[in-house]
Short mmCIF file of C-alpha atoms and ligand atoms in Angstrom, two decimals:
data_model
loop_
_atom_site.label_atom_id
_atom_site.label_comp_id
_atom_site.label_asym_id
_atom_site.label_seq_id
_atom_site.Cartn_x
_atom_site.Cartn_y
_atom_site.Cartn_z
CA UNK A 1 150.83 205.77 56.66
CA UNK A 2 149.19 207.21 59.64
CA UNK A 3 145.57 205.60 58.65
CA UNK A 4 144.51 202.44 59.99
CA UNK A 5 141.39 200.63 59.03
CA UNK A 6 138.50 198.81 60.74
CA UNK A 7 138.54 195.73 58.97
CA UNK A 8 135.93 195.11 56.04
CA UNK A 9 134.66 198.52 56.15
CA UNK A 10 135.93 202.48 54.88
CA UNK A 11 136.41 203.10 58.37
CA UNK A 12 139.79 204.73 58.80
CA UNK A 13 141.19 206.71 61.71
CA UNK A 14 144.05 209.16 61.72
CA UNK A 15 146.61 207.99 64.22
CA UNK A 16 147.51 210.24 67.17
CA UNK A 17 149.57 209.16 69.77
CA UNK A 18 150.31 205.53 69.96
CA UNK A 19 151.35 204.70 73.56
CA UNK A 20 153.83 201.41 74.90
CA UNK A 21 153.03 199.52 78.01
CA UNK A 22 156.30 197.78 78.80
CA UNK A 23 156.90 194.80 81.24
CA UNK A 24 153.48 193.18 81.13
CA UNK A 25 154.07 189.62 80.70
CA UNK A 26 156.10 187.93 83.65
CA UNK A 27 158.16 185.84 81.28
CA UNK A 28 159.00 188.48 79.18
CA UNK A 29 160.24 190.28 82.35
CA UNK A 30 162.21 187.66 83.65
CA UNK A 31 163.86 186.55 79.79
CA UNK A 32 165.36 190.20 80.38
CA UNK A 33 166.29 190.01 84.00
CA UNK A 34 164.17 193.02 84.82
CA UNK A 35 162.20 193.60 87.97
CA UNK A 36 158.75 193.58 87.86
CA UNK A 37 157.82 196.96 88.11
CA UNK A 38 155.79 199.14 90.63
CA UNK A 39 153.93 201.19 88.18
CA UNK A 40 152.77 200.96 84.86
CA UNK A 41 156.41 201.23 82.36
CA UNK A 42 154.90 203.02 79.77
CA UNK A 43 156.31 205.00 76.66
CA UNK A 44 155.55 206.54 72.83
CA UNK A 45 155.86 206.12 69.54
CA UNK A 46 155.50 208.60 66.87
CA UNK A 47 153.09 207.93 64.26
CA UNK A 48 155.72 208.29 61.67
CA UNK A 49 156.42 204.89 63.14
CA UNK A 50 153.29 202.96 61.45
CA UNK A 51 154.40 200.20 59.20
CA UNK A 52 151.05 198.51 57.00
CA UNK A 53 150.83 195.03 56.64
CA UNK A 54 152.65 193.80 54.19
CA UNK A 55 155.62 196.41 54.39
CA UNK A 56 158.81 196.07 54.95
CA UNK A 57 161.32 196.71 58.37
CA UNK A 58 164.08 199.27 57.81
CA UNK A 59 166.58 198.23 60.35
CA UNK A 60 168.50 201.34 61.50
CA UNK A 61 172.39 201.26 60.97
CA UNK A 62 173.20 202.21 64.56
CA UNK A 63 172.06 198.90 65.91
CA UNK A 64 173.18 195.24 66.01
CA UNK A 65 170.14 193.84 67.61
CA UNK A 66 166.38 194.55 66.39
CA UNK A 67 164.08 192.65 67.88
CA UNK A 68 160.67 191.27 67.82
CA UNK A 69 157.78 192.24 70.04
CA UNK A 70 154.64 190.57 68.68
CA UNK A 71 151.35 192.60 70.99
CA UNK A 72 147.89 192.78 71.16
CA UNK A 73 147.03 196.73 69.56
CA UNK A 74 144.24 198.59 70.95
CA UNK A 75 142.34 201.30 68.94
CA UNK A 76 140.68 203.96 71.02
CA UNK A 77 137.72 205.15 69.33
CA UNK A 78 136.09 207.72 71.61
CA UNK A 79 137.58 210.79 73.80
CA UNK A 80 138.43 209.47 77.27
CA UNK A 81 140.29 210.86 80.81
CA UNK A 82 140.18 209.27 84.35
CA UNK A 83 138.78 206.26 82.58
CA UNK A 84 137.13 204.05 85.05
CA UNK A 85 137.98 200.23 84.68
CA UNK A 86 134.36 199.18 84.16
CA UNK A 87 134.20 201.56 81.51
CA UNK A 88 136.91 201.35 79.75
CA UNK A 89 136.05 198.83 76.67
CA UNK A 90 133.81 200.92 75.30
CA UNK A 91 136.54 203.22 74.49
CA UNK A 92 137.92 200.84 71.87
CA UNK A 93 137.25 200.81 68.57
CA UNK A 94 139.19 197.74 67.51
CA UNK A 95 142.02 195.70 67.88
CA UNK A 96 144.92 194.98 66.30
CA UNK A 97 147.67 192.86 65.55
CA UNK A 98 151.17 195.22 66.74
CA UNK A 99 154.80 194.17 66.48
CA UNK A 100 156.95 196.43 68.87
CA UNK A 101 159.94 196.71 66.90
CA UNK A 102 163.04 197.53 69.84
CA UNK A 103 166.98 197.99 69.29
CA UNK A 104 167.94 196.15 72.13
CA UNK A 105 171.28 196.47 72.29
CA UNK A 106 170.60 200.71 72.23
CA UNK A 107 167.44 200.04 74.41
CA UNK A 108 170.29 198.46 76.95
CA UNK A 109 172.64 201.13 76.60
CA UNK A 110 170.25 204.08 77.43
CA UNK A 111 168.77 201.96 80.28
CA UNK A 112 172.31 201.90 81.66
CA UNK A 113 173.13 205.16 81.29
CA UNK A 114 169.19 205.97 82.37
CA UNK A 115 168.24 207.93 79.96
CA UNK A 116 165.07 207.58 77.63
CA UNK A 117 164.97 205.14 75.52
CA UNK A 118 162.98 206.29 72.93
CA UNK A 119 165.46 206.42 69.88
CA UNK A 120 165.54 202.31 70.58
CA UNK A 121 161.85 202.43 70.22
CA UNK A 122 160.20 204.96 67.41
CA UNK A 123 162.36 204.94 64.64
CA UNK A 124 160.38 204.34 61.06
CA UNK A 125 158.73 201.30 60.40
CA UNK A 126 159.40 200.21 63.98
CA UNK A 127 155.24 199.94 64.75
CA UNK A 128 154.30 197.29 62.22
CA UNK A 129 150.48 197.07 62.11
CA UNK A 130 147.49 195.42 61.08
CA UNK A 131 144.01 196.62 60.05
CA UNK A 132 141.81 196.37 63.22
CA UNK A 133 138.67 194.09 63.91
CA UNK A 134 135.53 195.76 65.62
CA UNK A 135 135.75 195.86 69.06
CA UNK A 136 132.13 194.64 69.35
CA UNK A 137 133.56 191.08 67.70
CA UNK A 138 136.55 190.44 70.76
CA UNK A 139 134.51 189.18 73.92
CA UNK A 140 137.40 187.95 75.94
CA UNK A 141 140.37 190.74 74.97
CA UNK A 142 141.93 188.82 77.65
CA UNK A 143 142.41 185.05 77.02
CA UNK A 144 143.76 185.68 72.93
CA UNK A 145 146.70 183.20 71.88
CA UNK A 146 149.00 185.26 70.11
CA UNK A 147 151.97 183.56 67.92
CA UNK A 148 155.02 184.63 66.03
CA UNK A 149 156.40 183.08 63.22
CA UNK A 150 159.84 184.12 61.76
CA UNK A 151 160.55 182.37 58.61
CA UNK A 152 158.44 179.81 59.43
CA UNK A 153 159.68 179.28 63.12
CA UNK A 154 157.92 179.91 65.82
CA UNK A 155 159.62 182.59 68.40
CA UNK A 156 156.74 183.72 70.48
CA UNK A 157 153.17 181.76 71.82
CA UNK A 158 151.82 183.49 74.59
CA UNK A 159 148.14 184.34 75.81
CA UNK A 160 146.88 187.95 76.98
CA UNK A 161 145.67 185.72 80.37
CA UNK A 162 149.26 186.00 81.05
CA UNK A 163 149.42 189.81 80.66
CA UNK A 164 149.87 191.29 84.42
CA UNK A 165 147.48 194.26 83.85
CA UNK A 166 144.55 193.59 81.95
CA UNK A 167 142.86 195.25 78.87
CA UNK A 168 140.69 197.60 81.10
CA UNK A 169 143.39 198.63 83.76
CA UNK A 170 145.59 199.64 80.89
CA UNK A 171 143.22 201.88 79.06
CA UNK A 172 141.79 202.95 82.83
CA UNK A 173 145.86 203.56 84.00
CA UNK A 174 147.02 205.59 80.45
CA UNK A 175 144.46 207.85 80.79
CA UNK A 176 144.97 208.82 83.96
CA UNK A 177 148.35 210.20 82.65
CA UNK A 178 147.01 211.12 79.17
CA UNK A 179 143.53 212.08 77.41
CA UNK A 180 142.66 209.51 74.61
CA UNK A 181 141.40 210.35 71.90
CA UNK A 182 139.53 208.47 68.91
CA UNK A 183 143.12 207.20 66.97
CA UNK A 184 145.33 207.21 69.39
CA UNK A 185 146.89 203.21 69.62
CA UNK A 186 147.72 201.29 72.88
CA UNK A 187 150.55 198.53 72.71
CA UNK A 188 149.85 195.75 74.98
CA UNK A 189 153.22 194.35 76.14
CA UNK A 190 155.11 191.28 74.54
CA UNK A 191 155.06 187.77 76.13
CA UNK A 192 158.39 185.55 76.18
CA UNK A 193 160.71 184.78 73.12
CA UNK A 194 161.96 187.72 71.64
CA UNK A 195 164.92 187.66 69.57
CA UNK A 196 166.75 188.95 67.20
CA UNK A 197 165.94 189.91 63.32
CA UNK A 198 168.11 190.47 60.24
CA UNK A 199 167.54 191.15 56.37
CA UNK A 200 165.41 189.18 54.74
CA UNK A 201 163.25 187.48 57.36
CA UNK A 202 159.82 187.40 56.79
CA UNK A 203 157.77 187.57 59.98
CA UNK A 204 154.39 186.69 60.16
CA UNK A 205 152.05 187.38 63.90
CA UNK A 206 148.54 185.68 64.58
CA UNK A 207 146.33 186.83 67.46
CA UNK A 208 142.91 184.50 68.09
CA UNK A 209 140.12 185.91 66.67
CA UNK A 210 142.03 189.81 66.12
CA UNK A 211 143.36 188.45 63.03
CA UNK A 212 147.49 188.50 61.44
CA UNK A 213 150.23 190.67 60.23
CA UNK A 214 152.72 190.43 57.61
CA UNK A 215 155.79 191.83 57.32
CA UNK A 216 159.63 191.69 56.35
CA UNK A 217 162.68 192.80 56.54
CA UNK A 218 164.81 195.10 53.97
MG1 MG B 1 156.90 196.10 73.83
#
């Protein structure tokens, strides 16, 4: 899959690059005794990444510990560089309803050893993701609950009010480093509560008024 929809329309976009903004949420930060950082901690996926609703996780066997990172997906929609804050919502298209799929225990090990740690990150079916609702329908991409439910539990409740750059500085701060381009994906952050997930589990993430996502694991 590297299509994603706008919801209740044919409008489909062929993914480009879909870019990570790490360390946004101060409780996530602290859960992993990280510091917050200086400068935006941002990274890629591949789009060979893209998991539909409704699919299922393919753990890799070189980890022990997969986790959950439920986040607020942006779609851009138009061609964009130097992006100026007041600007930069009219760049979306949509948003989207993203898990951030990270091998922790490999994600620690690279940090460590600092080197990338991309092969933690952008393995298949790590970008779980939901069609997208029209931009034009999200007035306040900044005050959204968003919840995660695995098996029926609830591991994650945060709010994009709690997210330490907003919607517009993240668009305005990725494109200073890279063009956007109509398809290309931006991955919020993750608030607190991510854990660990195994065969079987069946994870379901809500974001106010963006809509929900589906998944499980193999
Ligand atoms: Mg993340």
């Amino acid at each position: 899959m590297r299509q994603v929809q706008i919801k209740n329309t044919t409008e489909t976009y062929s993914v480009g690059k879909i870019v990570c903004l790490g360390q946004n949420y101060l409780d996530h930060i602290r859960e992993l005794g990280s510091k917050v950082p200086d400068r935006a901690v941002i990274f890629c996926k591949p789009s060979s990444s893209l998991l539909p609703d409704g699919g299922v996780i393919e753990i890799p066997e070189y980890t022990k510990d997969c986790h959950h990172e439920l986040e607020l997906a942006l779609l851009i929609g138009k061609t964009g560089k130097q992006i100026q804050e007041k600007n930069a919502l009219s760049y979306l298209a949509g948003y989207g309803v993203a898990l951030d799929l990270t091998l922790r225990d490999i994600q620690s090990e690279q940090k460590s050893s600092g080197l990338p740690w991309e092969i933690a990150k952008g393995f298949d079916t790590s970008c779980p993701i939901s069609s997208f609702t029209p931009a034009e329908n999200i007035s306040t991409p900044n005050n959204l609950q968003l919840k995660l439910n695995v098996n029926g539990e609830v591991r994650q409740d945060g709010n994009t009010n709690q997210m330490i750059r907003s919607v517009e500085t993240i668009v305005a701060e990725i494109s200073n480093f890279y063009t956007l381009e109509p398809g290309d994906i931006i991955l919020t952050g993750t608030p607190a509560g991510v854990s660990r997930i195994k065969s079987g589990d069946h994870l379901e993430g809500t974001i106010e008024q963006v809509g929900s996502l589906q998944v499980s694991v193999a």
